[in-house]
mmCIF file of C-alpha atoms in Angstrom:
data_model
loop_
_atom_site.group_PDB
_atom_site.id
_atom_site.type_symbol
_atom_site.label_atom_id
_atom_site.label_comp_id
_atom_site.label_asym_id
_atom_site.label_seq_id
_atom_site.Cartn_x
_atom_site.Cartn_y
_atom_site.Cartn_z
ATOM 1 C CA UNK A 122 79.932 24.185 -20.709
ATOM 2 C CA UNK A 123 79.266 27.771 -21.655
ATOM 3 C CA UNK A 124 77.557 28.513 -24.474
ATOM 4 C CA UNK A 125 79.528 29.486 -27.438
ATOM 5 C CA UNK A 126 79.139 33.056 -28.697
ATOM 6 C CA UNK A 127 77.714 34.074 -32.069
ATOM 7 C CA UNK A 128 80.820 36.080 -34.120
ATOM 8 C CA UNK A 129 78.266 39.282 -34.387
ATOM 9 C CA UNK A 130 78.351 39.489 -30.565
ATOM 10 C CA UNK A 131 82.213 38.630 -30.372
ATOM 11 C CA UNK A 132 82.916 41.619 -32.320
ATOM 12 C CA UNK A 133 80.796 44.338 -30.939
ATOM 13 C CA UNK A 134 82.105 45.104 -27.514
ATOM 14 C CA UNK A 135 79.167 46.266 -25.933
ATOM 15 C CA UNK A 136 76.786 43.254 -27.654
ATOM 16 C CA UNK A 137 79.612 40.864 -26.249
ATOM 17 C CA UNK A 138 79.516 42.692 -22.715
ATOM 18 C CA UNK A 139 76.009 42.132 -22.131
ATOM 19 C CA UNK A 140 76.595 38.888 -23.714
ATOM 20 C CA UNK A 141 78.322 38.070 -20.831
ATOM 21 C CA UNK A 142 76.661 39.673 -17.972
ATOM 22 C CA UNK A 143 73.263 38.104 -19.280
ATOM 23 C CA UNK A 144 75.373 34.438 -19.213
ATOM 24 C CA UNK A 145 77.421 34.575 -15.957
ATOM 25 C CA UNK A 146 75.878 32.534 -13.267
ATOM 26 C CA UNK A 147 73.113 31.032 -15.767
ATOM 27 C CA UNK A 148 72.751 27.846 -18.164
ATOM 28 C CA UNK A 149 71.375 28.099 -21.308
ATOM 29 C CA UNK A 150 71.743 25.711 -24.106
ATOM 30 C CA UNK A 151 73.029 26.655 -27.530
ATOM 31 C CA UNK A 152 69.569 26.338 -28.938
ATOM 32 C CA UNK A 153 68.978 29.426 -26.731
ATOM 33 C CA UNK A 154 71.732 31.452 -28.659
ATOM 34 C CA UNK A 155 69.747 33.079 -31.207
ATOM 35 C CA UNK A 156 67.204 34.800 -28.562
ATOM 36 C CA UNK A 157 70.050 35.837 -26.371
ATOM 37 C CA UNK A 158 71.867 37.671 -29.329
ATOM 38 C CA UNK A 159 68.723 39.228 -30.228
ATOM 39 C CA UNK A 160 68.356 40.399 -26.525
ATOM 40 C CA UNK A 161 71.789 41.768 -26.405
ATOM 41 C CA UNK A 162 70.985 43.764 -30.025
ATOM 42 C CA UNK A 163 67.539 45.132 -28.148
ATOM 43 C CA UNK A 164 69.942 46.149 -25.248
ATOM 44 C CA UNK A 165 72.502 47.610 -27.819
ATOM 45 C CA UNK A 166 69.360 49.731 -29.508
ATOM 46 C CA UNK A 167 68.064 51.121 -25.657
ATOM 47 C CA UNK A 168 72.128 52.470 -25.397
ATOM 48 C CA UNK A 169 71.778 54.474 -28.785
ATOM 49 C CA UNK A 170 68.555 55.393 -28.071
ATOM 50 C CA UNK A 171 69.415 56.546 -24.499
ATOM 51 C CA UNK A 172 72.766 58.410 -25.874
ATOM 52 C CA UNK A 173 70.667 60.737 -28.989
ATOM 53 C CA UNK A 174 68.050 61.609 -25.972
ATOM 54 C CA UNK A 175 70.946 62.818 -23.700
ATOM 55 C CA UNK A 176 72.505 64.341 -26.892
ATOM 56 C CA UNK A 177 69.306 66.126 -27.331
ATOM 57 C CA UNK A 178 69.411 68.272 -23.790
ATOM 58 C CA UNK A 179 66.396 68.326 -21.342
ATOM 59 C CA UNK A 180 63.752 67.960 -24.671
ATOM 60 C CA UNK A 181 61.854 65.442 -25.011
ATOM 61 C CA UNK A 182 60.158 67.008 -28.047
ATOM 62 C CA UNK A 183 60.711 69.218 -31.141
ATOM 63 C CA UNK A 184 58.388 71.409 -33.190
ATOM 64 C CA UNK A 185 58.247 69.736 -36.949
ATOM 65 C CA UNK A 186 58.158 72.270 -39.824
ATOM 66 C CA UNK A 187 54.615 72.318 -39.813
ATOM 67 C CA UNK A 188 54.916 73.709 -36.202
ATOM 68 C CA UNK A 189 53.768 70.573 -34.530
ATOM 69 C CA UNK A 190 55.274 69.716 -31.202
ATOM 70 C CA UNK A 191 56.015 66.000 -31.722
ATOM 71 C CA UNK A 192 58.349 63.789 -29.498
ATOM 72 C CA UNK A 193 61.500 62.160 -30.666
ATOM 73 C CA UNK A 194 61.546 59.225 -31.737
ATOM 74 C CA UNK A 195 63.505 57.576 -29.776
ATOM 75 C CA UNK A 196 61.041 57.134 -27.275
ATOM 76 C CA UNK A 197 58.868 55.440 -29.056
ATOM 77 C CA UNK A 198 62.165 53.284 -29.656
ATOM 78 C CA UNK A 199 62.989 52.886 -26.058
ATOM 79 C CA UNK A 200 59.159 51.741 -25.512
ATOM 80 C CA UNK A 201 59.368 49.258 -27.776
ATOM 81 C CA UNK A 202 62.813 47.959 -27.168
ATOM 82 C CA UNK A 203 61.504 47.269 -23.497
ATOM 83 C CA UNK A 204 58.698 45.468 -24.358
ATOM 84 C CA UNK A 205 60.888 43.484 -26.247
ATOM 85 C CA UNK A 206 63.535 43.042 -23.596
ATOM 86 C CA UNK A 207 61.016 42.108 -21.007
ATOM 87 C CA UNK A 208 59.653 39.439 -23.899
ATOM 88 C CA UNK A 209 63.167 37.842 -24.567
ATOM 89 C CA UNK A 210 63.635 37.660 -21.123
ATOM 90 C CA UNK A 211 60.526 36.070 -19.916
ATOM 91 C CA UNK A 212 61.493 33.282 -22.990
ATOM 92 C CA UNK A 213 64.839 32.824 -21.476
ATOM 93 C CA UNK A 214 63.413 32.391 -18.018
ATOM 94 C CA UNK A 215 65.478 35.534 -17.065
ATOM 95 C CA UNK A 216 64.307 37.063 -13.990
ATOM 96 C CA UNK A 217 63.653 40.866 -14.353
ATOM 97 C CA UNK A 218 61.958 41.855 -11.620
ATOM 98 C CA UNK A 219 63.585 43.229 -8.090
ATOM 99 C CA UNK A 220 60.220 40.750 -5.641
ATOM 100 C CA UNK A 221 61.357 37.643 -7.862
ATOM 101 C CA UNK A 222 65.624 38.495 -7.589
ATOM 102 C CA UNK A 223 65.425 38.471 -3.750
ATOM 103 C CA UNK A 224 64.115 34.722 -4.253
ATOM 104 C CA UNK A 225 61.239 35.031 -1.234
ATOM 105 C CA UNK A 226 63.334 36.609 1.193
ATOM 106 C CA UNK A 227 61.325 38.868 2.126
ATOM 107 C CA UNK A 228 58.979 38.676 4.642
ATOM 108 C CA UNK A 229 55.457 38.675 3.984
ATOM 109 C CA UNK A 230 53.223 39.441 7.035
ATOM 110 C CA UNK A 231 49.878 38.337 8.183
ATOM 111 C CA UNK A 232 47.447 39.628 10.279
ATOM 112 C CA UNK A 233 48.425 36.049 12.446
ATOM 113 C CA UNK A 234 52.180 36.731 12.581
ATOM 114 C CA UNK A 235 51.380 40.213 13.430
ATOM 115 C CA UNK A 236 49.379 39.640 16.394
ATOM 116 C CA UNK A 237 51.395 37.187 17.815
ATOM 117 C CA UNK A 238 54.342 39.115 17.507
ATOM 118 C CA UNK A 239 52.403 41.942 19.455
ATOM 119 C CA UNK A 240 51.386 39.343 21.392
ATOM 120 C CA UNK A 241 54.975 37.969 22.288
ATOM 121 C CA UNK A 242 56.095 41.514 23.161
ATOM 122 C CA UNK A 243 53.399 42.118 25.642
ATOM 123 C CA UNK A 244 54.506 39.051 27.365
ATOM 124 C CA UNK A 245 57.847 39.157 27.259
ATOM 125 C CA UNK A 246 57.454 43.150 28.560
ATOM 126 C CA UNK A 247 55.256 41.500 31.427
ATOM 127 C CA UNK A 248 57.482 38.584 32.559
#
């Protein structure tokens, strides 16, 4: 049974997108509720954040009226907010990391699979 969503994610469409896209193909328990709406409200923040930077141009900075060069804010929002999404999601047992997603597909080599493989070529060249 899916977990039923709190009414501040229900009625903010993106908060209620990610919502779901963070719950499709996962189990959680309703305990887990709280820490998944505060993941989709860190999510929500890294959007704004990401749309005022875009807003801004190609600047990453802007002189203060003391005529200090000091970045905006936002970055130091969007720093934070990903610490805190990689937090949540380590507490959910979320997977956010490309080597864990591919679930040990990939294969590792040794210097033993490597010289037998060189080793099965030369033989199989030879026969």
């Amino acid at each position: 049974m899916p977990i039923k969503k709190p009414p501040g994610i229900e009625s903010d469409a993106f908060k209620s997108a990610k919502w779901d896209e963070l719950t499709h193909g996962r189990s959680f328990s309703q305990s887990d509720a709280p820490t998944l709406g505060l993941l989709c409200q860190w999510y929500k923040i890294v959007d704004q954040a990401q749309t005022e930077l875009d807003d801004f141009g190609n600047q990453t900075a802007y002189t203060n009226d003391m005529g200090d060069l000091k970045a905006f804010p936002q970055i130091s929002t969007l720093k934070t907010a990903s610490a805190e999404i990689r937090q949540l999601n380590k507490q959910l047992g979320i997977c956010d990391t490309h080597e864990e997603a591919d679930d040990g597909k990939r294969a590792t080599a040794t210097v033993l699979s490597v010289v037998s493989g060189n080793r099965a070529k030369r033989q199989s060249r030879t026969a």
